[in-house]
Backbone as a ProteinNet text record, in pm:
[ID]
protein_1_A
[PRIMARY]
AIDVLEQQTVDLILSDIDMPGMSGYEMCSQIKSDERWHAIPVILLTTLSSPVNILQGLKARCDYYLTKPDTRELLLRSVKELLDHPPGVPEPDGEPLDVFVEGEKRQVSAGRR
[TERTIARY]
6769.2	6839.3	6846.1	6753.9	6749.4	6615.8	6514.1	6404.7	6437.8	6577.9	6560.4	6591.9	6749.2	6827.5	6679.9	6585.5	6511.7	6405.7	6406	6347.8	6384.1	6541.3	6644.7	6771	6842	6960.7	7028.4	7150.2	7319.5	7417.6	7429.3	7642.2	7674.8	7707.7	7735.7	7648.8	7711.2	7659.9	7722.5	7709.5	7774.2	7592.8	7672	7636	7647	7611.7	7627.5	7587.5	7694.4	7624.5	7556.5	7552.4	7384.9	7305.2	7217.7	7063.5	6942.3	6813.2	6703.1	6645.1	6682.4	6644.8	6724	6805.9	6940.1	7075.3	7184.6	7302.8	7373.9	7472.7	7484	7601.3	7686.7	7713.3	7621.1	7491.9	7363.9	7314.1	7341	7323.1	7426.9	7538	7636.9	7656.9	7583.6	7709.2	7541.8	7426.4	7272.2	7329.6	7376.4	7367	7529.7	7597.9	7664.6	7699.5	7575.9	7585.4	7420.9	7381.6	7321.2	7336.6	7344	7348.4	7325.8	7183.9	7214.4	7263.3	7323	7391.3	7574.7	7587.6	7727.6	7814.2	7821.6	7930.6	7895.7	7768.1	7799.6	7901.8	7970.4	8039.8	7973.2	7961.6	7927.3	8123.1	8092.8	8133.6	8131.7	8118	8065.9	8176.9	8106	8062.4	8018.9	8166.4	8093.7	8230	8177.9	8272.5	8256.8	8287.9	8319.3	8458	8520.2	8672.9	8795.9	8707.6	8756.9	8871	8963.8	8957	8808.1	8733.1	8692.1	8552.3	8498.6	8454.8	8497.9	8595	8687.6	8704.1	8750.1	8707.9	8570.7	8404.8	8347.9	8227	8320	8316.6	8350.4	8530.5	8574.8	8449.1	8433.1	8352	8211.5	8157.9	8046.3	8062.2	8207.4	8217.5	8266.3	8227.9	8199	8382.5	8397.2	8494.1	8557.9	8529	8562.8	8516.7	8610.6	8577.7	8615.7	8573.8	8668	8525.7	8693	8577.8	8581.5	8451.3	8479.9	8583	8613.7	8579.5	8650.9	8585.7	8725.3	8657.6	8794.7	8850.4	8799.7	8720.6	8668.9	8727.7	8844.6	8892.5	8959.7	8921.8	8932.9	8847.8	8700.4	8544.3	8569.7	8587.8	8600.5	8713.1	8858.1	8825.9	8803	8741	8740.8	8620.5	8575.2	8406.1	8469.1	8555.2	8548.6	8633.4	8722.8	8809.3	8706	8578	8543.2	8451.5	8448.3	8300.6	8414.8	8561.2	8664.5	8684.3	8657.5	8738.2	8626.7	8538.7	8385	8474	8461.8	8515.2	8512.4	8312.4	8306.5	8273.5	8245.7	8284.5	8374.9	8289.3	8365.7	8436.2	8576.2	8632.9	8629.1	8639.8	8610.8	8675.7	8647.3	8779.8	8846.3	9022.8	9140.1	9096.8	9218.5	9259.2	9204.2	9111.3	9109.4	9291	9287.6	9378.8	9358.4	9429.3	9342.3	9443.4	9361.1	9421.9	9322.8	9410.7	9408	9384.1	9166.5	9175.5	9151.3	9212.7	9127.2	9137.2	9249.2	9220.5	9203.7	9094.1	8999	9037.6	9025.8	9089.4	8985.1	8956.1	8906.3	8988.5	8869.7	8922.3	8879.3	9041	9018.2	8972.7	8948.5	8959.4	8860.6	8924.3	8929.1	8976.3	8932.5	9027.6	9114.7	9210.6	9276.2	9246.6	9187.2	9127.8	9097.7
11310.8	11413.4	11526.2	11440.5	11461	11519.3	11548.8	11604.6	11665.8	11789.1	11886.4	11950.6	11894	11955.1	12046.4	11971	12060.9	12160.8	12223.6	12197.6	12354.1	12361.8	12389.4	12489.9	12616.3	12552.7	12512.7	12410.4	12360	12405.7	12434.7	12466.4	12361.6	12255	12091	11931.3	11902.1	11771.4	11644.4	11610.5	11493.2	11385.9	11274.1	11128.6	11029	10894.4	10741	10743.9	10643.9	10535	10423.3	10395.9	10286.2	10357.9	10332.8	10451.6	10368.5	10360.8	10349.8	10380.1	10341.4	10353	10346.1	10505.2	10460.7	10506.1	10491.7	10415.6	10651.8	10551.4	10701.5	10726.2	10615.9	10642.8	10628.9	10606.5	10632.8	10811.8	10872	10995.5	11139.4	11047	11173	11194.7	11013.8	11114.5	11186.3	11125.7	11186.7	11305	11344.1	11549.7	11607	11530	11573	11544.1	11466.2	11472.6	11553	11665.2	11730	11891.1	11949.7	12056.9	12213.8	12195.8	12238.6	12219.7	12164.7	12097.5	12058.5	12018.2	11905.8	12011.6	12168.8	12215.5	12221.6	12144.7	12129.7	12061.6	12043.5	11958.1	11868.7	11684.5	11560.3	11520.9	11475.5	11425.4	11270.6	11231.4	11002.6	11008.5	10997.7	10897.5	10808.2	10702.1	10589.5	10469.2	10338.4	10229.3	10170.1	10183.4	10086.7	10121.6	10037.5	10138	10004.3	9959.6	9897	9974	9949.3	10023.5	9992.5	9882.5	9909.7	10025.7	10015.7	10066.5	10198.3	10213.4	10376.9	10442.5	10311.2	10366.9	10395.2	10340.4	10382.8	10512.3	10585.3	10681.2	10806.4	10752.1	10784.3	10815.8	10772.3	10695.2	10779.4	10783.7	10917.7	11014.4	11064.4	11166.3	11251.7	11177.7	11266.7	11325.6	11437.7	11528.3	11460.5	11404.1	11301.6	11191	11083.6	10980.8	10934	10958.2	10913.2	10829.5	10753.1	10660	10653.3	10528.9	10617.4	10436.4	10481.9	10582.3	10674.2	10795.5	10928.7	11003.7	11046.8	11211.3	11348.3	11337.1	11525.6	11590.2	11565.9	11643.5	11687.5	11548.3	11593.8	11560.5	11453.1	11531.9	11690.4	11825.2	11905.3	12016.3	11950.4	11978.8	11981.9	11935.8	11918.1	11954.2	11947	12071.4	12237.3	12286.8	12382.8	12371.8	12241	12299.8	12306.3	12293	12235.3	12414.9	12466.1	12503.4	12661.5	12629.2	12787.3	12750	12680.2	12611.5	12581.8	12570.6	12485	12503.4	12304.4	12275	12369.9	12349.5	12441.8	12371.6	12419.5	12268	12149.8	12053.1	11923.1	11961.4	11902.8	11937.3	11849.9	11808.4	11720.9	11666.5	11489.8	11358.7	11327.2	11300.6	11291	11123.7	11162.9	10929.9	10831.4	10741.9	10651.5	10570.9	10541.7	10471.6	10324.8	10243	10074	10041	10074	10025.1	9862	9763.8	9651.9	9633.5	9588.2	9603.8	9470.8	9386.5	9317.1	9165.9	9122	9053.9	9162.5	9224.6	9279	9361.4	9458.3	9521.3	9682.1	9804.6	9864.8	10021	10068.5	10244.8	10307.4	10381.9	10519.8	10726.7	10784.9	10852.2	10974.7	11137.6	11130.4	11261.9	11451	11621.6	11563.7	11755.7	11727.5	11714.1	11749.1	11845.5	11705.7
16386.5	16327.8	16251.4	16116.4	16020.6	16023.2	16177.4	16071.3	16216.1	16265.7	16392.3	16293.4	16249.1	16079.8	15968	16010.2	15846.3	15935.4	16101.1	16108.6	16240.2	16266.7	16286.2	16263	16240.9	16229.9	16344.4	16340.3	16476.4	16380.7	16498.3	16504	16464.7	16481.9	16534.8	16543.9	16533	16554.9	16602.3	16739.9	16753.5	16831.2	16821.8	16759.9	16807.9	16831.3	16840.1	16683.6	16689	16557.5	16553.8	16696.9	16745.2	16767.8	16655	16733.8	16635.8	16734.1	16679.6	16474.7	16406.5	16306.7	16226.7	16195.6	16164	16179.6	16128.2	16180.9	16232.7	16299	16287.4	16147.1	16066.4	15955.5	15808.8	15795	15677.2	15841.1	15957	15984.2	15867.8	15842	15877.3	15734.8	15658.2	15486.2	15415	15487.9	15519.6	15458.7	15604.9	15622.7	15554.2	15544.5	15420.8	15263.5	15226.9	15149.8	15098.2	15146.7	15128.9	15147.9	15048.7	14980.8	15111.6	15169.2	15305.7	15395.8	15473.4	15593.9	15579.6	15434.5	15483.7	15549.2	15586.5	15678.5	15749.2	15817.7	15883.8	15990.9	16146.8	16132.7	16232.5	16207.6	16313.6	16370.3	16502.6	16561.7	16550.5	16581.9	16633.1	16748.6	16778.5	16887.7	16966.1	16978.2	17007.1	17034.6	17121.7	17114.8	17074.7	16880.1	16769.5	16709.9	16793.9	16776.8	16645.1	16563.1	16467.9	16405.1	16309.5	16183.2	16043.1	16092.5	15978.9	16036.6	16139.5	16183.7	16145.6	16166.7	16085.7	16029.3	15972.1	15823.6	15680.6	15778.1	15764.4	15805.4	15900.3	16026.1	15852.3	15800.1	15701	15580.8	15552	15444.5	15489.8	15556.5	15594.3	15584.6	15596.9	15626.9	15636.8	15788.2	15920.9	15936.3	16118.1	16062.9	16242.7	16273.2	16442.4	16367.3	16442.5	16489.4	16611.7	16757.8	16870.9	16958.1	16995.7	17045.7	17236.4	17291.7	17403.4	17462	17610.9	17677.2	17648.3	17619	17617.1	17678.8	17674.9	17755.1	17737.9	17811.9	17844.6	17775.4	17832.7	17727.7	17615.5	17567.3	17433	17316.3	17366.3	17280.8	17275.1	17414.1	17448.7	17360.4	17376	17236.5	17121.2	17076.1	16973.8	16883.1	16984	16927.7	16915.6	17054.9	16985.2	16903	16808	16741.2	16594.2	16627.8	16531.2	16498.1	16656.7	16644.6	16616.8	16650.1	16589.3	16455	16374.5	16228.6	16222.7	16189.6	16037.2	15999	15916.6	15790.1	15649.7	15684.7	15577.7	15457.3	15313.4	15192.2	15217.4	15258.9	15158.5	14986.9	15051.1	14923.3	14845.4	14711.2	14653.3	14706.2	14659.1	14725.6	14588.7	14700.4	14555.3	14445.7	14570.6	14427.5	14574.8	14492.7	14573.4	14662	14757.1	14793	14821	14773.2	14846.1	15002.8	15087.1	15208.2	15272.4	15363.9	15385.6	15497.7	15518.7	15683.2	15713.4	15759	15824.1	15723.7	15613	15508.1	15412.1	15441.6	15264.9	15279.7	15114	15002.1	14979.1	15047	15117.2	14973.4	15002	14928.4	14975.4	15031.1	15118.2	15018	15073	14924.9	15064.1	15052.8	15091.2	15096.3	15124.3	15057.6	15167.1	15147.3	15163.5	15342	15416	15516.6	15588.3
[MASK]
+++++++++++++++++++++++++++++++++++++++++++++++++++++++++++++++++++++++++++++++++++++++++++++++++++++++++++++++++

């Protein structure tokens, strides 16, 4: 995906998390931290549905985290929403919020969106 972004413009990225070479979390983080690409919407579509996995997706700044088996309708609605209303430049993170997930303390922070 990163190589493709270096060569061409894309409107949206739909990715799994378990991939060879780089996880979807890593890919999303890299895209969202690069000024050239940070406004490209990213949907992570995966079977990983634990709260820890979802928090990792949020930390990577994905725009939607959808779990399989997904409904076709939800995926299509999410894609349409992001194409009709792209997220644009990410907002600065707010104050971190302490969250306890599976017995571990984690911090979550995000812009208003």
